[in-house]
Amino acid sequence: MRRDGSAQALIVLADQSTPMLAPFAATADYKQHRRALVEALKSRADTQQNAVRALLDSRGIAYHSYWIANVVLANVDARRRSLIASPSIACASCI
């Protein structure tokens, strides 16, 4: 926590599973699998983080989202910490 009462909050979205991918042909290479996984992770984060990002945007809270881990790092003050509570959030801890 900073002197002004603000802190960085790591917001971990509830869905942390590995996305299911459609089966690939036996001839598919590693890069095809990798690209499909990256696209699935980005798509999941875009969908699941949408409400959190919208809330943070509406409150003027600065943040950075990370698709690879499905988390959002937000700069919050003491008054706004309760705003990041949601059923889709597994946990939100100040770091």
PDB file of C-alpha atoms in Angstrom:
ATOM      1  CA  MET A   1       0.000   0.000   0.000  1.00  0.00           C
ATOM      2  CA  ARG A   2       1.190   3.479  -0.806  1.00  0.00           C
ATOM      3  CA  ARG A   3       1.202   6.461   1.523  1.00  0.00           C
ATOM      4  CA  ASP A   4      -1.882   7.908  -0.166  1.00  0.00           C
ATOM      5  CA  GLY A   5      -3.870   4.744   0.629  1.00  0.00           C
ATOM      6  CA  SER A   6      -3.820   3.423  -2.911  1.00  0.00           C
ATOM      7  CA  ALA A   7      -2.573   0.009  -3.901  1.00  0.00           C
ATOM      8  CA  GLN A   8      -2.324  -2.272  -6.875  1.00  0.00           C
ATOM      9  CA  ALA A   9      -5.012  -4.954  -6.841  1.00  0.00           C
ATOM     10  CA  LEU A  10      -4.529  -8.176  -8.748  1.00  0.00           C
ATOM     11  CA  ILE A  11      -7.961  -9.279  -9.905  1.00  0.00           C
ATOM     12  CA  VAL A  12      -7.978 -12.982 -10.752  1.00  0.00           C
ATOM     13  CA  LEU A  13     -10.941 -14.080 -12.862  1.00  0.00           C
ATOM     14  CA  ALA A  14     -12.653 -17.278 -11.736  1.00  0.00           C
ATOM     15  CA  ASP A  15     -12.073 -19.285 -14.921  1.00  0.00           C
ATOM     16  CA  GLN A  16      -8.440 -20.368 -14.854  1.00  0.00           C
ATOM     17  CA  SER A  17      -8.884 -23.587 -16.827  1.00  0.00           C
ATOM     18  CA  THR A  18      -7.032 -24.367 -20.029  1.00  0.00           C
ATOM     19  CA  PRO A  19      -9.396 -23.698 -22.942  1.00  0.00           C
ATOM     20  CA  MET A  20     -10.636 -26.746 -24.823  1.00  0.00           C
ATOM     21  CA  LEU A  21      -9.372 -26.847 -28.387  1.00  0.00           C
ATOM     22  CA  ALA A  22     -10.840 -28.668 -31.351  1.00  0.00           C
ATOM     23  CA  PRO A  23      -8.856 -31.764 -32.335  1.00  0.00           C
ATOM     24  CA  PHE A  24      -6.081 -31.163 -34.842  1.00  0.00           C
ATOM     25  CA  ALA A  25      -5.097 -33.367 -37.724  1.00  0.00           C
ATOM     26  CA  ALA A  26      -2.205 -35.718 -37.050  1.00  0.00           C
ATOM     27  CA  THR A  27      -0.155 -33.621 -39.467  1.00  0.00           C
ATOM     28  CA  ALA A  28      -0.736 -30.374 -37.537  1.00  0.00           C
ATOM     29  CA  ASP A  29       2.463 -28.823 -36.267  1.00  0.00           C
ATOM     30  CA  TYR A  30       3.339 -27.317 -32.899  1.00  0.00           C
ATOM     31  CA  LYS A  31       2.876 -23.752 -34.154  1.00  0.00           C
ATOM     32  CA  GLN A  32      -0.715 -24.457 -35.214  1.00  0.00           C
ATOM     33  CA  HIS A  33      -1.498 -25.795 -31.751  1.00  0.00           C
ATOM     34  CA  ARG A  34       0.224 -22.834 -30.146  1.00  0.00           C
ATOM     35  CA  ARG A  35      -1.638 -20.265 -32.278  1.00  0.00           C
ATOM     36  CA  ALA A  36      -4.974 -21.912 -31.486  1.00  0.00           C
ATOM     37  CA  LEU A  37      -4.241 -21.878 -27.753  1.00  0.00           C
ATOM     38  CA  VAL A  38      -3.171 -18.216 -27.813  1.00  0.00           C
ATOM     39  CA  GLU A  39      -6.332 -17.234 -29.703  1.00  0.00           C
ATOM     40  CA  ALA A  40      -8.488 -19.217 -27.255  1.00  0.00           C
ATOM     41  CA  LEU A  41      -6.825 -17.546 -24.244  1.00  0.00           C
ATOM     42  CA  LYS A  42      -7.207 -14.075 -25.772  1.00  0.00           C
ATOM     43  CA  SER A  43     -10.838 -14.721 -26.627  1.00  0.00           C
ATOM     44  CA  ARG A  44     -11.628 -16.009 -23.128  1.00  0.00           C
ATOM     45  CA  ALA A  45      -9.931 -13.034 -21.464  1.00  0.00           C
ATOM     46  CA  ASP A  46     -11.666 -10.579 -23.768  1.00  0.00           C
ATOM     47  CA  THR A  47     -15.065 -12.071 -22.925  1.00  0.00           C
ATOM     48  CA  GLN A  48     -14.571 -12.662 -19.202  1.00  0.00           C
ATOM     49  CA  GLN A  49     -12.671  -9.474 -18.412  1.00  0.00           C
ATOM     50  CA  ASN A  50     -15.137  -7.270 -20.262  1.00  0.00           C
ATOM     51  CA  ALA A  51     -17.362  -6.495 -17.250  1.00  0.00           C
ATOM     52  CA  VAL A  52     -14.372  -5.867 -14.964  1.00  0.00           C
ATOM     53  CA  ARG A  53     -12.718  -3.557 -17.498  1.00  0.00           C
ATOM     54  CA  ALA A  54     -16.012  -1.708 -18.058  1.00  0.00           C
ATOM     55  CA  LEU A  55     -16.432  -1.175 -14.308  1.00  0.00           C
ATOM     56  CA  LEU A  56     -12.854   0.062 -13.929  1.00  0.00           C
ATOM     57  CA  ASP A  57     -13.245   2.356 -16.963  1.00  0.00           C
ATOM     58  CA  SER A  58     -16.508   3.799 -15.590  1.00  0.00           C
ATOM     59  CA  ARG A  59     -14.799   4.574 -12.271  1.00  0.00           C
ATOM     60  CA  GLY A  60     -11.690   6.046 -13.899  1.00  0.00           C
ATOM     61  CA  ILE A  61      -9.472   3.364 -12.387  1.00  0.00           C
ATOM     62  CA  ALA A  62      -6.231   2.682 -14.254  1.00  0.00           C
ATOM     63  CA  TYR A  63      -5.541  -0.983 -15.021  1.00  0.00           C
ATOM     64  CA  HIS A  64      -3.682  -3.400 -17.268  1.00  0.00           C
ATOM     65  CA  SER A  65      -5.236  -6.671 -18.362  1.00  0.00           C
ATOM     66  CA  TYR A  66      -3.289  -9.868 -18.997  1.00  0.00           C
ATOM     67  CA  TRP A  67      -4.927 -12.365 -21.337  1.00  0.00           C
ATOM     68  CA  ILE A  68      -2.423 -15.131 -20.752  1.00  0.00           C
ATOM     69  CA  ALA A  69      -3.339 -15.485 -17.059  1.00  0.00           C
ATOM     70  CA  ASN A  70      -6.897 -14.051 -17.204  1.00  0.00           C
ATOM     71  CA  VAL A  71      -6.098 -11.388 -14.612  1.00  0.00           C
ATOM     72  CA  VAL A  72      -6.346  -7.604 -14.363  1.00  0.00           C
ATOM     73  CA  LEU A  73      -3.921  -5.415 -12.399  1.00  0.00           C
ATOM     74  CA  ALA A  74      -5.705  -2.269 -11.177  1.00  0.00           C
ATOM     75  CA  ASN A  75      -4.576   0.796  -9.257  1.00  0.00           C
ATOM     76  CA  VAL A  76      -7.211   1.288  -6.569  1.00  0.00           C
ATOM     77  CA  ASP A  77      -7.598   3.476  -3.522  1.00  0.00           C
ATOM     78  CA  ALA A  78      -9.163   2.506  -0.209  1.00  0.00           C
ATOM     79  CA  ARG A  79     -12.596   3.824  -1.223  1.00  0.00           C
ATOM     80  CA  ARG A  80     -12.719   1.753  -4.405  1.00  0.00           C
ATOM     81  CA  ARG A  81     -11.509  -1.650  -3.233  1.00  0.00           C
ATOM     82  CA  SER A  82     -15.046  -2.920  -2.642  1.00  0.00           C
ATOM     83  CA  LEU A  83     -15.981  -2.068  -6.239  1.00  0.00           C
ATOM     84  CA  ILE A  84     -13.971  -4.994  -7.567  1.00  0.00           C
ATOM     85  CA  ALA A  85     -16.093  -7.652  -5.859  1.00  0.00           C
ATOM     86  CA  SER A  86     -17.971  -9.846  -8.336  1.00  0.00           C
ATOM     87  CA  PRO A  87     -19.000 -13.517  -8.657  1.00  0.00           C
ATOM     88  CA  SER A  88     -16.787 -13.836 -11.754  1.00  0.00           C
ATOM     89  CA  ILE A  89     -13.725 -12.830  -9.714  1.00  0.00           C
ATOM     90  CA  ALA A  90     -11.950 -15.652  -7.915  1.00  0.00           C
ATOM     91  CA  CYS A  91      -9.981 -13.238  -5.763  1.00  0.00           C
ATOM     92  CA  ALA A  92      -8.756  -9.674  -5.669  1.00  0.00           C
ATOM     93  CA  SER A  93      -5.795  -8.956  -3.478  1.00  0.00           C
ATOM     94  CA  CYS A  94      -3.799  -5.805  -2.980  1.00  0.00           C
ATOM     95  CA  ILE A  95      -0.127  -6.135  -3.715  1.00  0.00           C
TER      96      ILE A  95
END
